[in-house]
Coordinates of C-alpha atoms and ligand atoms in Angstrom, one line a residue:
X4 CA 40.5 8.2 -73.5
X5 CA 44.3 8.7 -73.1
X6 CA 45.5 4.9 -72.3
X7 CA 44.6 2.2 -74.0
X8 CA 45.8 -1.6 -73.7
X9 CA 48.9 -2.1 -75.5
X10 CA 48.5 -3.3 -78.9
X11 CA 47.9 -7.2 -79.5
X12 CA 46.5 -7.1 -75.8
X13 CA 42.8 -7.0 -74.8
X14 CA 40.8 -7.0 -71.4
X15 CA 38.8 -10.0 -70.8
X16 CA 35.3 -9.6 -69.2
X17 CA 31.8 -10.3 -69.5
X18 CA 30.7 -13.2 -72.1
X19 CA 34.0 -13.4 -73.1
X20 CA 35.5 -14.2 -69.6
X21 CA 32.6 -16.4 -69.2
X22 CA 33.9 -18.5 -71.9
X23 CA 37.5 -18.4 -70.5
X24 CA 36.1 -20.0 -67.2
X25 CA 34.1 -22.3 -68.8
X26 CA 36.9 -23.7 -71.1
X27 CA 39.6 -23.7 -67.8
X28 CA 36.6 -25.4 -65.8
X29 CA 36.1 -28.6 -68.1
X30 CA 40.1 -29.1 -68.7
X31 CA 40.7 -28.5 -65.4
X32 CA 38.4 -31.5 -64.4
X33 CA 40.1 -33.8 -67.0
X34 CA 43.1 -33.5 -65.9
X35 CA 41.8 -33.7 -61.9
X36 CA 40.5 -37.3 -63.0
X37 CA 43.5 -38.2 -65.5
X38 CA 45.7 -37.5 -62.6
X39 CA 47.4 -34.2 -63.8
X40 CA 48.7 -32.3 -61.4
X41 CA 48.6 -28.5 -62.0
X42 CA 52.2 -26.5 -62.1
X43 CA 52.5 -22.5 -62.3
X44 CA 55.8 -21.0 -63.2
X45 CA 56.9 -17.5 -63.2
X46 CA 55.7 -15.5 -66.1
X47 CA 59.3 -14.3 -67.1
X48 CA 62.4 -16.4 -67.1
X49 CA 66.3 -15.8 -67.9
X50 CA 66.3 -15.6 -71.8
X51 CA 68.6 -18.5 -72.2
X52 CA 65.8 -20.6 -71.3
X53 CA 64.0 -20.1 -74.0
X54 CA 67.2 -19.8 -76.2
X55 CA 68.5 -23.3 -75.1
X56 CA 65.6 -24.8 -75.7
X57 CA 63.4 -23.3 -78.5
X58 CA 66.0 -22.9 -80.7
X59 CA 67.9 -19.4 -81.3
X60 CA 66.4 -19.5 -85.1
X61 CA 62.9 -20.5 -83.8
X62 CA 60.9 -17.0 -84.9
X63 CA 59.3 -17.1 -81.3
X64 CA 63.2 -16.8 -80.1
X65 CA 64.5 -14.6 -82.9
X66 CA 61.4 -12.4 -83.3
X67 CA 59.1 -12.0 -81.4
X68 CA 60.3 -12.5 -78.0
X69 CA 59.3 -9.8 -75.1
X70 CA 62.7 -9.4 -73.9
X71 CA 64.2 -7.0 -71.2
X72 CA 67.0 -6.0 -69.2
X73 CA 65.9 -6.1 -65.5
X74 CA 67.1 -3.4 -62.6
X75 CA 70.3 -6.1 -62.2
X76 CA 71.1 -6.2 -65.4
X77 CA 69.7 -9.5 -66.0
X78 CA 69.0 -10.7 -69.2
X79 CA 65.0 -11.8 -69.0
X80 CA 61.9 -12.9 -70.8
X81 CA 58.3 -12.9 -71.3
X82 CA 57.1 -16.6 -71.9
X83 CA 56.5 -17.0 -75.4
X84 CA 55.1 -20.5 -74.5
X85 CA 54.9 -23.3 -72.0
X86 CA 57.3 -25.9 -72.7
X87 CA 60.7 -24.3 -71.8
X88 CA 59.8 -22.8 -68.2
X89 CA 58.2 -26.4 -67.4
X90 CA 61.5 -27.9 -68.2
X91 CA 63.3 -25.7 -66.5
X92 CA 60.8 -26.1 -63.1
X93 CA 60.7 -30.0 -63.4
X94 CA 64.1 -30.2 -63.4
X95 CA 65.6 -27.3 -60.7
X96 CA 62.8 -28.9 -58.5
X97 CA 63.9 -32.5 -59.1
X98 CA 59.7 -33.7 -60.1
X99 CA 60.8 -36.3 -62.8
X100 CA 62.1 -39.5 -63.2
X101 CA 63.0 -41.5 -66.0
X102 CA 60.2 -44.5 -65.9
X103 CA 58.0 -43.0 -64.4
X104 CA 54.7 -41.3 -65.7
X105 CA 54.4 -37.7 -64.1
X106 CA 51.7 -35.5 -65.8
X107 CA 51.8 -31.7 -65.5
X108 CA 49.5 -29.1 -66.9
X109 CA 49.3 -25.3 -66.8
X110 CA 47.3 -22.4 -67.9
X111 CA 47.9 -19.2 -68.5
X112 CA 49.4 -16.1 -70.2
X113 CA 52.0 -16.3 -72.9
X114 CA 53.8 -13.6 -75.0
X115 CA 55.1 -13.2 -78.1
X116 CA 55.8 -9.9 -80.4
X117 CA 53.6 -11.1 -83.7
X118 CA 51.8 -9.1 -85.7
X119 CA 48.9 -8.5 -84.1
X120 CA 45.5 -9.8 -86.1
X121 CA 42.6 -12.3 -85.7
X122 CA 42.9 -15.0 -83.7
X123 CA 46.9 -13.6 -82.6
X124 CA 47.4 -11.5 -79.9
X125 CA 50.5 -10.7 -78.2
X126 CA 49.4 -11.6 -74.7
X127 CA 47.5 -14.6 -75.4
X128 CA 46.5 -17.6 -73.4
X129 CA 47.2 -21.3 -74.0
X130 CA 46.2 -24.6 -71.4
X131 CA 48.6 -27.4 -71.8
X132 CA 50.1 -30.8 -70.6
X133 CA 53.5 -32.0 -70.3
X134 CA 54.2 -35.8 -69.1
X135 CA 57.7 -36.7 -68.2
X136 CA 58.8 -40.0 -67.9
X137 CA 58.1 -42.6 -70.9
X138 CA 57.9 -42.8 -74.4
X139 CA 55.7 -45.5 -75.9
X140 CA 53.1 -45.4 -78.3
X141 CA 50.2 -45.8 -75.9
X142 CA 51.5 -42.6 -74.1
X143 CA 51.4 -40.9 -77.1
X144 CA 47.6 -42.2 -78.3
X145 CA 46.7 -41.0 -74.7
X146 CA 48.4 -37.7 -74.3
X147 CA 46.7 -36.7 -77.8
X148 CA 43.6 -38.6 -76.9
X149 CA 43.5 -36.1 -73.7
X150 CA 43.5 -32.9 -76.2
X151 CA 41.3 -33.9 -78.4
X152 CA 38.2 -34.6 -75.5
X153 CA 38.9 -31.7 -73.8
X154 CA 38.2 -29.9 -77.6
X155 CA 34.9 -32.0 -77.5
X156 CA 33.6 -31.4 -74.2
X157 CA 33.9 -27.8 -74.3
X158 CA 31.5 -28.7 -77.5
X159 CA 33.8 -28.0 -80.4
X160 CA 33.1 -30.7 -83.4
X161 CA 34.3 -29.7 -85.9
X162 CA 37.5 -30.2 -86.0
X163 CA 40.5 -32.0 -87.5
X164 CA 43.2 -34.0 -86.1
X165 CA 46.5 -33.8 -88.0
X166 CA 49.8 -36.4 -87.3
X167 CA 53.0 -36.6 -88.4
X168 CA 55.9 -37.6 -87.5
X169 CA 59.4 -36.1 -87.4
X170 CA 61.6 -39.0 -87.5
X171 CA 64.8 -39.8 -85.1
X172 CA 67.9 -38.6 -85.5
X173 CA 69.2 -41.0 -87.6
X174 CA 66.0 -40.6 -90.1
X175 CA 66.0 -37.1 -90.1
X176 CA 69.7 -36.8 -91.1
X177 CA 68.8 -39.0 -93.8
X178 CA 65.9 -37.0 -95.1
X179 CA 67.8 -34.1 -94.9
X180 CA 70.1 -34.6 -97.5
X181 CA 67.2 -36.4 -99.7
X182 CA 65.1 -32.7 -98.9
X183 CA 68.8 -30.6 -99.7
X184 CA 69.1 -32.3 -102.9
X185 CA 65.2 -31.8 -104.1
X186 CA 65.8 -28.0 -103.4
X187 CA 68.6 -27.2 -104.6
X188 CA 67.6 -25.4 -107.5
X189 CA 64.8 -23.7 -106.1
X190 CA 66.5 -21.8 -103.1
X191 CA 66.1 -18.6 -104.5
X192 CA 62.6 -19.0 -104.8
X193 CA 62.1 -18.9 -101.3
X194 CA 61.0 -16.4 -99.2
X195 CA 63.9 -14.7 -97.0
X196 CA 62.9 -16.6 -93.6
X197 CA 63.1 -20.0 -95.6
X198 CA 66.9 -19.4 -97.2
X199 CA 67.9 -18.6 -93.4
X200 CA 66.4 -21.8 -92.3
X201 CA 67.3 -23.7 -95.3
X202 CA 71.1 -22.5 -94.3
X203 CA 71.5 -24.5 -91.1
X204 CA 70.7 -27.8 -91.6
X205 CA 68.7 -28.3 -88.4
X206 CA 66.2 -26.1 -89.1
X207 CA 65.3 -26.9 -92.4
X208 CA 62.3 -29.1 -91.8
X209 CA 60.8 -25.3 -90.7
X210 CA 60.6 -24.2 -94.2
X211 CA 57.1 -26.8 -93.7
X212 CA 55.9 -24.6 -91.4
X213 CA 56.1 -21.0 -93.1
X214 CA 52.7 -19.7 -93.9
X215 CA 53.8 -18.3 -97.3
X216 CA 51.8 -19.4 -100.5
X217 CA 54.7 -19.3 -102.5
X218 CA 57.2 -21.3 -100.1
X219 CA 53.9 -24.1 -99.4
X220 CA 53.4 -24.0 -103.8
X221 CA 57.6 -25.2 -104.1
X222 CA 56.8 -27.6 -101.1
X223 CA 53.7 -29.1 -102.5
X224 CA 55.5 -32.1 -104.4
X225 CA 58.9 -31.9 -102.0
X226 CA 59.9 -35.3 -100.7
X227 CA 57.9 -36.3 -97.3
X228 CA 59.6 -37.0 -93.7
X229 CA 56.8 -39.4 -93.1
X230 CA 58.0 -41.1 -96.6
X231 CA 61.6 -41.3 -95.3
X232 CA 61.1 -42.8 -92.4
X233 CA 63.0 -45.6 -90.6
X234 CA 61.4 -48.7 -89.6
X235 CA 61.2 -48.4 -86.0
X236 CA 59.8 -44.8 -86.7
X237 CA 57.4 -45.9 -89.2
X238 CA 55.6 -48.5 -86.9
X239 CA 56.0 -46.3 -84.3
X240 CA 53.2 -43.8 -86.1
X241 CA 51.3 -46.6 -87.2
X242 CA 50.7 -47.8 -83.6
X243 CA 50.0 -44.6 -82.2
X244 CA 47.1 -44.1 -84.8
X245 CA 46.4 -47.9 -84.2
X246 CA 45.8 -47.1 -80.4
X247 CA 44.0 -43.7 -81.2
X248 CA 41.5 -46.1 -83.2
X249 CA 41.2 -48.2 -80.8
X250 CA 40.4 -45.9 -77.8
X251 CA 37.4 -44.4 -80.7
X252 CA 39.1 -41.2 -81.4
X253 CA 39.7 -41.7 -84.6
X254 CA 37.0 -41.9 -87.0
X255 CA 37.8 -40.9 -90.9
X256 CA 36.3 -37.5 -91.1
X257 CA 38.2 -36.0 -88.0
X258 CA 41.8 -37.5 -88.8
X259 CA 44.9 -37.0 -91.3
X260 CA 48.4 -37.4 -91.2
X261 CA 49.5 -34.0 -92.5
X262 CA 53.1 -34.9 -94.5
X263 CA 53.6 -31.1 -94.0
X264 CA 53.3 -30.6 -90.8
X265 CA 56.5 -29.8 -88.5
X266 CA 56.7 -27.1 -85.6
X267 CA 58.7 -24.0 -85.5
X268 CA 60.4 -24.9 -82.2
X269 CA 63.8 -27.1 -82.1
X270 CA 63.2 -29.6 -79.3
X271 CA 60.0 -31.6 -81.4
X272 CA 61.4 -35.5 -82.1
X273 CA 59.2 -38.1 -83.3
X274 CA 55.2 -37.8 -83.0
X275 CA 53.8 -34.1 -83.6
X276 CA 49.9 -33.6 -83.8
X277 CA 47.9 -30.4 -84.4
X278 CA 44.2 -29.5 -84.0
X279 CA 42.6 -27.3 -86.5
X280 CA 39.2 -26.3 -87.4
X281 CA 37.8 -23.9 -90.1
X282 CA 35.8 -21.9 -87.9
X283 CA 38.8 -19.5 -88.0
X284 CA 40.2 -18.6 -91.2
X285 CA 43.9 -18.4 -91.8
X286 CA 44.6 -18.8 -87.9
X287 CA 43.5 -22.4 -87.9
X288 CA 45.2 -23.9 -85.3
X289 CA 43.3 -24.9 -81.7
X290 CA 46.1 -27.2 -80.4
X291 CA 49.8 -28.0 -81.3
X292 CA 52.2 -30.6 -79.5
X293 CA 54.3 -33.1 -79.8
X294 CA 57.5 -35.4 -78.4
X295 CA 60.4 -33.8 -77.3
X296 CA 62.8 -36.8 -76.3
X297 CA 66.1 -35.0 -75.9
X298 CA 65.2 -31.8 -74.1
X299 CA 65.8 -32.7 -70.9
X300 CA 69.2 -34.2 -71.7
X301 CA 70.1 -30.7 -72.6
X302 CA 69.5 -29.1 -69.4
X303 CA 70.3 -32.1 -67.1
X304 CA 72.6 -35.5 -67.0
X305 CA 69.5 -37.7 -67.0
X306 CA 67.7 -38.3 -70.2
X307 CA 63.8 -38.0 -69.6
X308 CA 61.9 -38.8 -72.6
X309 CA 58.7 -36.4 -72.5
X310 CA 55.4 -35.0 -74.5
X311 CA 53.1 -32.2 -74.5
X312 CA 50.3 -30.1 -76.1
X313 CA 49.2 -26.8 -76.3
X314 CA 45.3 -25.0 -76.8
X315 CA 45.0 -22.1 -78.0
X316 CA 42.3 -21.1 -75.1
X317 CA 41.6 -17.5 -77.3
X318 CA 40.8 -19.3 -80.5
X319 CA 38.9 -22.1 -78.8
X320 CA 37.1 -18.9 -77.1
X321 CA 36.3 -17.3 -80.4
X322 CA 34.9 -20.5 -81.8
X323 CA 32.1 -20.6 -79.0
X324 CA 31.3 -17.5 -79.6
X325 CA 30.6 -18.0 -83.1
X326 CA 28.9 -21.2 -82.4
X327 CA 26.3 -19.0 -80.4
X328 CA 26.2 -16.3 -82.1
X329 CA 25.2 -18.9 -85.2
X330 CA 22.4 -20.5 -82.3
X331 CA 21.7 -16.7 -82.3
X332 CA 18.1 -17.1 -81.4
X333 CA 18.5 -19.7 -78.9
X334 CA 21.1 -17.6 -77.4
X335 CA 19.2 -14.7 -77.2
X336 CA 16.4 -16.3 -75.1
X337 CA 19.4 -18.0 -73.0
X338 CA 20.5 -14.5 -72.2
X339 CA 17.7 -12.9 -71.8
X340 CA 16.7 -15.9 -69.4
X341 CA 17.0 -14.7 -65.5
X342 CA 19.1 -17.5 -63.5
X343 CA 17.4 -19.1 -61.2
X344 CA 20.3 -19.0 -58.6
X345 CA 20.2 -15.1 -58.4
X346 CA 18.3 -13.6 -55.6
X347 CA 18.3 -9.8 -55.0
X348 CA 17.1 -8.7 -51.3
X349 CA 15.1 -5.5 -51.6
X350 CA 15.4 -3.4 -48.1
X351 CA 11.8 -1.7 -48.0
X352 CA 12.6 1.1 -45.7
X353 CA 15.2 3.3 -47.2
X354 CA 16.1 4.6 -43.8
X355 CA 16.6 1.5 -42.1
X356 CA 18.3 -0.3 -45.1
X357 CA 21.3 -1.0 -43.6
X358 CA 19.7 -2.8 -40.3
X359 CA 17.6 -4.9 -42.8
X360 CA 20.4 -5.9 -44.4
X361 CA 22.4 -6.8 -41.0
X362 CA 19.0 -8.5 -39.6
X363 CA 18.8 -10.7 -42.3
X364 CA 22.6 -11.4 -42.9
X365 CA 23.0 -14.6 -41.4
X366 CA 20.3 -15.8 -44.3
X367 CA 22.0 -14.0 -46.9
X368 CA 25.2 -15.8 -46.4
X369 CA 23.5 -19.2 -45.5
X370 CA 22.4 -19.0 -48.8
X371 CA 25.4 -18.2 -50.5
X372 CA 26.8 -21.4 -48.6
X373 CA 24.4 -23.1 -50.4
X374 CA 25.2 -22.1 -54.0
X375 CA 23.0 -19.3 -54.5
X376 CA 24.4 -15.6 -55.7
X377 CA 23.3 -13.2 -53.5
X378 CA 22.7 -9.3 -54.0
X379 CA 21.6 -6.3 -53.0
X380 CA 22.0 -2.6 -53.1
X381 CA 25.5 -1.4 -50.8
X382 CA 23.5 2.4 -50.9
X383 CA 19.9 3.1 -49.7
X384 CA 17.5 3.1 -52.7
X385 CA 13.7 3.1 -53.1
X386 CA 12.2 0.2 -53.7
X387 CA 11.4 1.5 -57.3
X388 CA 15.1 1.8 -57.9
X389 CA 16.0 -1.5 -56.2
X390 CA 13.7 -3.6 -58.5
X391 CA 15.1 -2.2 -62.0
X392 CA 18.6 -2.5 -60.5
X393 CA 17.4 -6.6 -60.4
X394 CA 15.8 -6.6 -63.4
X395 CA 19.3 -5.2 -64.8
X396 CA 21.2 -8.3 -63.5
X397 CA 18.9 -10.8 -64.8
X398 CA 18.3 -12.3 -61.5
X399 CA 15.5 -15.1 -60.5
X400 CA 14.0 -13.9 -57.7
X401 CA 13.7 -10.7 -55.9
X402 CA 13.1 -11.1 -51.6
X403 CA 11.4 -7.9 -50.2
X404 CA 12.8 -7.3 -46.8
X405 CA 8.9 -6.9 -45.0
X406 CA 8.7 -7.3 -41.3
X407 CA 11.2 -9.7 -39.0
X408 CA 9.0 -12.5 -39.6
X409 CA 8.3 -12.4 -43.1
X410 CA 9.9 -12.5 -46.8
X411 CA 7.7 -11.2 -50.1
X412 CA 9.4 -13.6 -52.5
X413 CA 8.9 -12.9 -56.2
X414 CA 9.8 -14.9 -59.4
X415 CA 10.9 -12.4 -62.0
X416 CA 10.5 -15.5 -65.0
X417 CA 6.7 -15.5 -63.7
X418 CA 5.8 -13.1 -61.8
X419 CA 4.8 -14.7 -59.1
X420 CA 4.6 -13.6 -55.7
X421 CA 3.8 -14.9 -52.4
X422 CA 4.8 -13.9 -48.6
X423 CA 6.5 -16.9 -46.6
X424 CA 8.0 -17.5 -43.1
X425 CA 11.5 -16.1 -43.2
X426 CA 13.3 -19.8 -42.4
X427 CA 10.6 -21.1 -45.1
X428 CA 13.4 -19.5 -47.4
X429 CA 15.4 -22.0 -47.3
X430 CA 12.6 -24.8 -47.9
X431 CA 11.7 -22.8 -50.9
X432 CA 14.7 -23.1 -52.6
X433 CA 15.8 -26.7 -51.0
X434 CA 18.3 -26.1 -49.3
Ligands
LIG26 P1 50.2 -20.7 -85.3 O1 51.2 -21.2 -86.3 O2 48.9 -21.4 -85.5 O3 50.0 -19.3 -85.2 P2 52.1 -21.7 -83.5 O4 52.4 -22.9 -84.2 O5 53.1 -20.6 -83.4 O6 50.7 -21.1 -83.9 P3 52.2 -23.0 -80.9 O7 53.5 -22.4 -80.4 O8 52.2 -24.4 -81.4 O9 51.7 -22.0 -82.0 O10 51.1 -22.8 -79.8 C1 50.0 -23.7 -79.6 C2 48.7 -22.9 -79.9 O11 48.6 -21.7 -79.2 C3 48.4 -22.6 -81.3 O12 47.9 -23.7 -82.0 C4 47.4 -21.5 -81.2 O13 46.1 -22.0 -81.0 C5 47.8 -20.8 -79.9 N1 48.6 -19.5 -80.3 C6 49.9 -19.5 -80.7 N2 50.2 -18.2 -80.9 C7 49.1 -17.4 -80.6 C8 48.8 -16.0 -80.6 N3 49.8 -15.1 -80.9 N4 47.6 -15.6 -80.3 C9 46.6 -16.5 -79.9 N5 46.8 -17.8 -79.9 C10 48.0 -18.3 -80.2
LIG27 MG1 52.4 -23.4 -86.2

């Protein structure tokens, strides 16, 4: 074949699409009832969007962003994630105010130019939240509350849930020079990317997040953020995972606060949380968010405080599909099982297979009203033909087409077969 998808990109179908829908289904439905209400922003933005608000030195920014020049010359880019556009939207569209809870979530595409492996595509998909308005520790006990049932309802378990916090200005500045002093001696032992964040002084929490054994063995007995804390910032993580224990989401097994953990991205103040399993190897991640208190300041004059979170709805995917796969002969009967809800009309005169189809139309379509998944052959087949082409889609029942009064209903799980009344149909399967 001459084309292929572009590398790090794949085409989504069958089981695996199956498992998109199921995952966008159940999150969707939390955040109907948790009073989320959904927001979809252009794919592409001006660059300085993501610029302004990721950080130039964030490696999604400097690296691997899908950037272009458009027809006009304008300077644009693929969304490397969620956060930035969202901003942008809520505040060009005038949807927030200071005070007040609004909750937002999305779903879709994102891009960014990564080396492409397990678990790390290049067009990949994430579902998240953001919720403008308030900062208080209940929020924040909610807001991560909210990521990790939508984990468990789509019937991943095992799973940790790591906190940490990132301090306040003041705090931070503080550590800063505390973290400066304690490497000092060791800068040449970093790795390249670590010496360029260690440079600007805003950026060098990130050194935390960079995946290199080396860089994590120096960092290993560094001094802590979450040990250099302020007061107010040190009850305020306490209270969140207070709140998180007290809403039963925290039980010992499935919770840590991870001293290491910081995001690559410069808007994170305060509370930052991640999801991870070990289903996945080195790509461990399922969900990363966190406050961002002074991002809206940046682009506005009002200062919003605000908090989000990210799935990785890929991962998440590849983790049911393991978990089958593991359940492999359970699955296999769950496959091989015809669904009920499929019904395959079978027109028994080949010349006349269009009028059957017509006469019986109205039928057709009452059931698919009703819920049922309706097929049948667009192209005049034998009746032979007809029933391997059901057998082929698994469905539950085939209808022979007979006379105009009656139907010969089969059940394919049985075998069953028995004539009724055509408007018994609907009796039948209780409509
Ligand atoms: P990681 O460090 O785990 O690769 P990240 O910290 O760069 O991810 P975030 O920007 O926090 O990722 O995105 C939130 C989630 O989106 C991640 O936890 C992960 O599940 C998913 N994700 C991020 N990048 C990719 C990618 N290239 N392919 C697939 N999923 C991704
Ligand atoms: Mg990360």
């Amino acid at each position: 074949m001459k084309y292929k998808a572009v590398r790090g990109t794949r085409d989504i179908f069958g089981d695996l699409i199956e498992k998109f829908k199921f995952v966008e289904k159940i999150a969707k439905k939390i955040f109907d009832m948790n009073g989320f209400l959904e927001i979809r922003t252009p794919i592409f933005e001006n660059k300085e969007v993501f610029i302004r608000t990721l950080g130039n030195e964030a490696d999604i920014v400097s690296k691997e962003m899908y950037d272009f020049f458009d027809k006009g010359n304008r300077s644009l880019a693929l969304r490397p994630e969620g956060t930035a556009s969202i901003v942008r939207a809520v505040i060009e569209n005038n949807l927030i105010q200071n005070g007040i809870d609004k909750k937002f979530y999305y779903i879709g595409p994102m891009f960014r130019y990564d080396r492409p492996q397990a678990g790390r595509y290049r067009q990949f998909y994430q579902i998240g939240v953001e919720i403008f308005g308030n900062k208080n520790s209940f929020l924040d006990a909610e807001v991560i509350s909210l990521a990790v049932k939508i984990i468990e309802q789509i019937n991943i378990h095992d799973f940790v849930l790591e906190i940490n916090s990132l301090g306040c200005d003041e705090c931070r500045e503080n550590y800063i020079k505390v973290l400066q002093n304690y490497i000092k001696n060791q800068n040449s032992e970093f790795c390249e990317n670590c010496k360029n964040k260690i440079k600007i002084q805003k950026n060098i929490l990130r050194i935390f997040d960079c995946k290199i054994e080396n860089c994590k063995k120096i960092l290993q007995n560094a001094p802590k953020i979450t040990d250099n804390l302020c007061e107010n910032c040190k009850n305020y993580i306490n209270e969140v995972i207070e709140n998180l224990t007290k809403i039963n989401i925290i039980n010992s097994n499935n919770f840590k606060i991870n001293k290491n953990l910081v995001r690559g991205l410069d808007y994170y103040t305060g509370i930052v949380f991640e999801i991870t399993t070990n289903a996945l190897g080195a790509q461990n991640a399922i969900c990363a968010g966190g406050r961002y208190d002074n991002l809206v300041s940046e682009f506005s004059k009002n200062s919003v405080p605000a908090i989000g979170f990210a799935i990785g709805e890929d991962r998440v995917v590849e983790i049911l599909l393991q978990n089958e796969k593991k359940e492999s002969s359970l699955a296999t009967k769950r496959t091989n099982a015809s669904s009920f809800n499929k019904i395959f009309f079978i027109t028994t005169n080949k010349e006349k297979h269009r009028e059957q189809i017509f006469e019986n139309y109205s039928i057709i379509q009452k059931l698919r009203d009703n819920d049922y998944i309706v097929l049948y052959n667009s192209e005049p087949k034998s009746i032979k033909s007809q029933i391997r082409t059901a057998d082929y889609l698994k469905v539950g029942f085939v209808v022979f087409i007979e006379d105009d009064e009656t139907f010969n209903l089969k059940n394919m799980a049985t075998g069953e077969q028995k004539k009724i009344e055509k408007e018994k149909i609907f009796d039948f399967f209780k409509i």
